[in-house]
Amino acid sequence: MISANPGRYLSNNLAQSLLTSPFQAPLKAWALVPVFAIIAVSVGFGAGLFRFGWLDSPITPVLPILLFVFPSLLEEAFFRGVLIPRNILASGHAKAAWSVAVSTLVFVVWHPLNALAFNPTAIPLFLNPWFLVIVGAMGVTCGYAYVLSRSIWVPVIIHWAAVTVWVLFLGGRNLVLEL
């Protein structure tokens, strides 16, 4: 995935994807968003991970901005912008699917490792298999969106919208408030 010259790779991939507008993305780049939403809502409510309710916190008004930076922008920059070559479709659909699969697997594995290494209070959630199903669905959705749009902003928007709705309206675990 990453070439022998990491600086050039990052310049040709992540840097260029940051400069590509999400408004130039083909409509099909957003095609998996409804599928992701159905999976997330079904699994989330079925597993008790989601429950209706407004987050009542003094930082609620700034939370969407914080959630945009982390996890959305930082995670997508690495898991899509670094791990998936920006022009992977030129190598064929099989290589593109493989890149999305690898990126998604690393994204899913990151969550339990993150909890175990850095945030032990997140262990019950980040090791929950149903939560990891939702994370996997998000990984596939964001990877697909990145491959088709070649813009990091499309998966960032998808990730940000999902996490923001979850935290603000569906009782999601707000790690920012736990710091």
CSV table of C-alpha atoms in Angstrom, one decimal:
chain,number,residue,atom,x,y,z
A,1,MET,CA,0.0,0.0,0.0
A,2,ILE,CA,2.6,2.6,1.1
A,3,SER,CA,5.4,3.1,-1.4
A,4,ALA,CA,9.1,3.2,-0.7
A,5,ASN,CA,9.0,7.0,-0.4
A,6,PRO,CA,6.5,7.7,2.4
A,7,GLY,CA,6.7,11.5,2.0
A,8,ARG,CA,5.7,11.2,-1.7
A,9,TYR,CA,3.0,8.7,-0.9
A,10,LEU,CA,1.5,11.0,1.7
A,11,SER,CA,1.7,14.0,-0.7
A,12,ASN,CA,0.0,12.0,-3.5
A,13,ASN,CA,-2.6,10.5,-1.3
A,14,LEU,CA,-3.5,12.3,2.0
A,15,ALA,CA,-2.5,15.8,0.9
A,16,GLN,CA,-4.3,15.5,-2.4
A,17,SER,CA,-7.4,14.0,-0.8
A,18,LEU,CA,-7.5,17.0,1.7
A,19,LEU,CA,-7.6,19.3,-1.3
A,20,THR,CA,-10.4,17.5,-3.1
A,21,SER,CA,-13.8,19.0,-2.4
A,22,PRO,CA,-16.6,16.6,-1.2
A,23,PHE,CA,-18.9,18.5,-3.5
A,24,GLN,CA,-17.1,17.0,-6.5
A,25,ALA,CA,-17.8,13.5,-5.2
A,26,PRO,CA,-20.0,11.4,-7.4
A,27,LEU,CA,-23.4,10.6,-5.9
A,28,LYS,CA,-22.5,6.9,-5.7
A,29,ALA,CA,-19.7,7.7,-3.2
A,30,TRP,CA,-22.6,8.3,-0.7
A,31,ALA,CA,-24.5,5.2,-1.8
A,32,LEU,CA,-23.6,3.0,1.3
A,33,VAL,CA,-24.7,5.7,3.8
A,34,PRO,CA,-28.3,4.4,4.0
A,35,VAL,CA,-27.1,0.8,4.3
A,36,PHE,CA,-24.7,1.8,7.1
A,37,ALA,CA,-27.5,3.7,8.8
A,38,ILE,CA,-29.9,0.7,8.7
A,39,ILE,CA,-27.2,-1.6,10.1
A,40,ALA,CA,-26.1,0.9,12.8
A,41,VAL,CA,-29.7,1.6,13.9
A,42,SER,CA,-30.7,-2.1,13.9
A,43,VAL,CA,-27.6,-3.3,15.7
A,44,GLY,CA,-27.4,-0.3,18.0
A,45,PHE,CA,-30.9,-0.5,19.3
A,46,GLY,CA,-31.0,-4.3,19.2
A,47,ALA,CA,-27.9,-4.5,21.3
A,48,GLY,CA,-28.8,-1.7,23.7
A,49,LEU,CA,-26.0,0.5,22.4
A,50,PHE,CA,-28.5,3.2,21.3
A,51,ARG,CA,-31.2,4.8,23.3
A,52,PHE,CA,-33.1,8.0,22.6
A,53,GLY,CA,-32.1,11.1,24.6
A,54,TRP,CA,-30.5,14.5,24.3
A,55,LEU,CA,-27.0,14.9,25.7
A,56,ASP,CA,-27.2,17.5,28.5
A,57,SER,CA,-23.8,18.9,29.1
A,58,PRO,CA,-22.2,22.4,29.2
A,59,ILE,CA,-20.0,21.5,26.2
A,60,THR,CA,-22.8,20.1,24.1
A,61,PRO,CA,-22.7,23.2,21.8
A,62,VAL,CA,-19.0,22.7,21.0
A,63,LEU,CA,-19.1,18.9,20.9
A,64,PRO,CA,-19.8,18.7,17.1
A,65,ILE,CA,-16.6,20.7,16.5
A,66,LEU,CA,-14.6,18.4,18.8
A,67,LEU,CA,-16.1,15.3,17.3
A,68,PHE,CA,-15.2,16.6,13.8
A,69,VAL,CA,-11.5,16.7,14.7
A,70,PHE,CA,-11.4,13.5,16.8
A,71,PRO,CA,-12.4,10.9,16.0
A,72,SER,CA,-13.6,11.9,12.5
A,73,LEU,CA,-10.8,13.8,10.8
A,74,LEU,CA,-7.9,12.1,12.5
A,75,GLU,CA,-9.2,8.6,12.2
A,76,GLU,CA,-10.3,9.1,8.6
A,77,ALA,CA,-7.0,10.7,7.6
A,78,PHE,CA,-5.1,7.6,8.8
A,79,PHE,CA,-7.5,4.7,8.1
A,80,ARG,CA,-8.6,6.0,4.7
A,81,GLY,CA,-6.2,8.7,3.6
A,82,VAL,CA,-3.0,6.8,4.5
A,83,LEU,CA,-4.1,3.1,4.3
A,84,ILE,CA,-6.0,3.3,1.0
A,85,PRO,CA,-4.1,4.6,-2.1
A,86,ARG,CA,-6.1,7.5,-3.5
A,87,ASN,CA,-6.0,6.2,-7.0
A,88,ILE,CA,-6.6,2.6,-6.1
A,89,LEU,CA,-9.5,2.2,-8.6
A,90,ALA,CA,-7.0,2.5,-11.4
A,91,SER,CA,-5.6,-0.8,-10.2
A,92,GLY,CA,-9.0,-2.5,-10.5
A,93,HIS,CA,-12.0,-3.2,-8.4
A,94,ALA,CA,-10.5,-6.2,-6.7
A,95,LYS,CA,-7.5,-4.2,-5.4
A,96,ALA,CA,-9.8,-1.4,-4.4
A,97,ALA,CA,-12.0,-3.9,-2.5
A,98,TRP,CA,-8.9,-5.4,-0.9
A,99,SER,CA,-7.7,-2.0,0.3
A,100,VAL,CA,-11.1,-1.1,1.8
A,101,ALA,CA,-11.1,-4.5,3.5
A,102,VAL,CA,-7.6,-4.1,5.0
A,103,SER,CA,-8.4,-0.5,6.1
A,104,THR,CA,-11.7,-1.6,7.7
A,105,LEU,CA,-10.0,-4.5,9.5
A,106,VAL,CA,-7.3,-2.2,10.9
A,107,PHE,CA,-10.0,0.4,11.8
A,108,VAL,CA,-12.0,-2.3,13.7
A,109,VAL,CA,-8.9,-3.7,15.5
A,110,TRP,CA,-7.9,-0.1,16.5
A,111,HIS,CA,-10.9,0.4,18.7
A,112,PRO,CA,-10.2,-2.5,21.2
A,113,LEU,CA,-6.5,-1.7,21.1
A,114,ASN,CA,-7.2,2.0,21.8
A,115,ALA,CA,-9.4,1.0,24.8
A,116,LEU,CA,-6.8,-1.5,26.2
A,117,ALA,CA,-3.8,0.7,25.7
A,118,PHE,CA,-5.1,4.2,26.3
A,119,ASN,CA,-8.7,4.3,27.7
A,120,PRO,CA,-9.6,1.4,30.0
A,121,THR,CA,-13.0,3.0,30.7
A,122,ALA,CA,-13.9,2.4,27.1
A,123,ILE,CA,-13.2,-1.4,27.3
A,124,PRO,CA,-16.8,-2.5,27.8
A,125,LEU,CA,-17.9,-0.6,24.7
A,126,PHE,CA,-14.9,-1.0,22.4
A,127,LEU,CA,-14.7,-4.7,23.0
A,128,ASN,CA,-18.4,-5.2,22.5
A,129,PRO,CA,-18.9,-7.3,19.4
A,130,TRP,CA,-22.0,-5.5,18.4
A,131,PHE,CA,-20.2,-2.1,18.6
A,132,LEU,CA,-17.5,-3.6,16.4
A,133,VAL,CA,-20.1,-4.7,13.8
A,134,ILE,CA,-21.1,-1.0,13.6
A,135,VAL,CA,-17.5,0.1,13.4
A,136,GLY,CA,-16.9,-2.4,10.6
A,137,ALA,CA,-20.0,-1.2,8.7
A,138,MET,CA,-18.7,2.4,9.1
A,139,GLY,CA,-15.2,1.3,7.9
A,140,VAL,CA,-16.6,-0.3,4.7
A,141,THR,CA,-18.9,2.8,4.1
A,142,CYS,CA,-16.1,5.3,4.6
A,143,GLY,CA,-13.6,3.2,2.6
A,144,TYR,CA,-16.0,2.9,-0.3
A,145,ALA,CA,-16.8,6.6,-0.1
A,146,TYR,CA,-13.1,7.5,-0.1
A,147,VAL,CA,-12.3,5.2,-3.1
A,148,LEU,CA,-15.0,6.7,-5.2
A,149,SER,CA,-14.7,10.3,-4.2
A,150,ARG,CA,-10.9,10.5,-3.8
A,151,SER,CA,-11.6,13.1,-1.1
A,152,ILE,CA,-11.0,12.5,2.6
A,153,TRP,CA,-13.8,14.9,3.3
A,154,VAL,CA,-16.5,12.5,2.2
A,155,PRO,CA,-15.6,9.8,4.8
A,156,VAL,CA,-14.9,12.5,7.4
A,157,ILE,CA,-18.4,13.9,6.9
A,158,ILE,CA,-20.0,10.4,7.1
A,159,HIS,CA,-18.0,9.5,10.3
A,160,TRP,CA,-18.7,12.9,11.9
A,161,ALA,CA,-22.4,12.7,11.2
A,162,ALA,CA,-22.7,9.2,12.6
A,163,VAL,CA,-20.7,9.9,15.8
A,164,THR,CA,-22.4,13.3,16.4
A,165,VAL,CA,-25.9,11.8,16.1
A,166,TRP,CA,-24.9,8.9,18.3
A,167,VAL,CA,-23.4,11.1,21.0
A,168,LEU,CA,-25.9,13.9,21.0
A,169,PHE,CA,-29.2,12.0,20.4
A,170,LEU,CA,-28.7,8.3,20.9
A,171,GLY,CA,-26.9,8.0,24.3
A,172,GLY,CA,-23.5,7.4,22.7
A,173,ARG,CA,-20.4,7.1,24.8
A,174,ASN,CA,-18.8,10.6,24.8
A,175,LEU,CA,-15.1,10.0,25.4
A,176,VAL,CA,-14.4,13.8,25.3
A,177,LEU,CA,-16.5,14.3,28.4
A,178,GLU,CA,-14.6,11.6,30.2
A,179,LEU,CA,-11.2,13.3,29.8
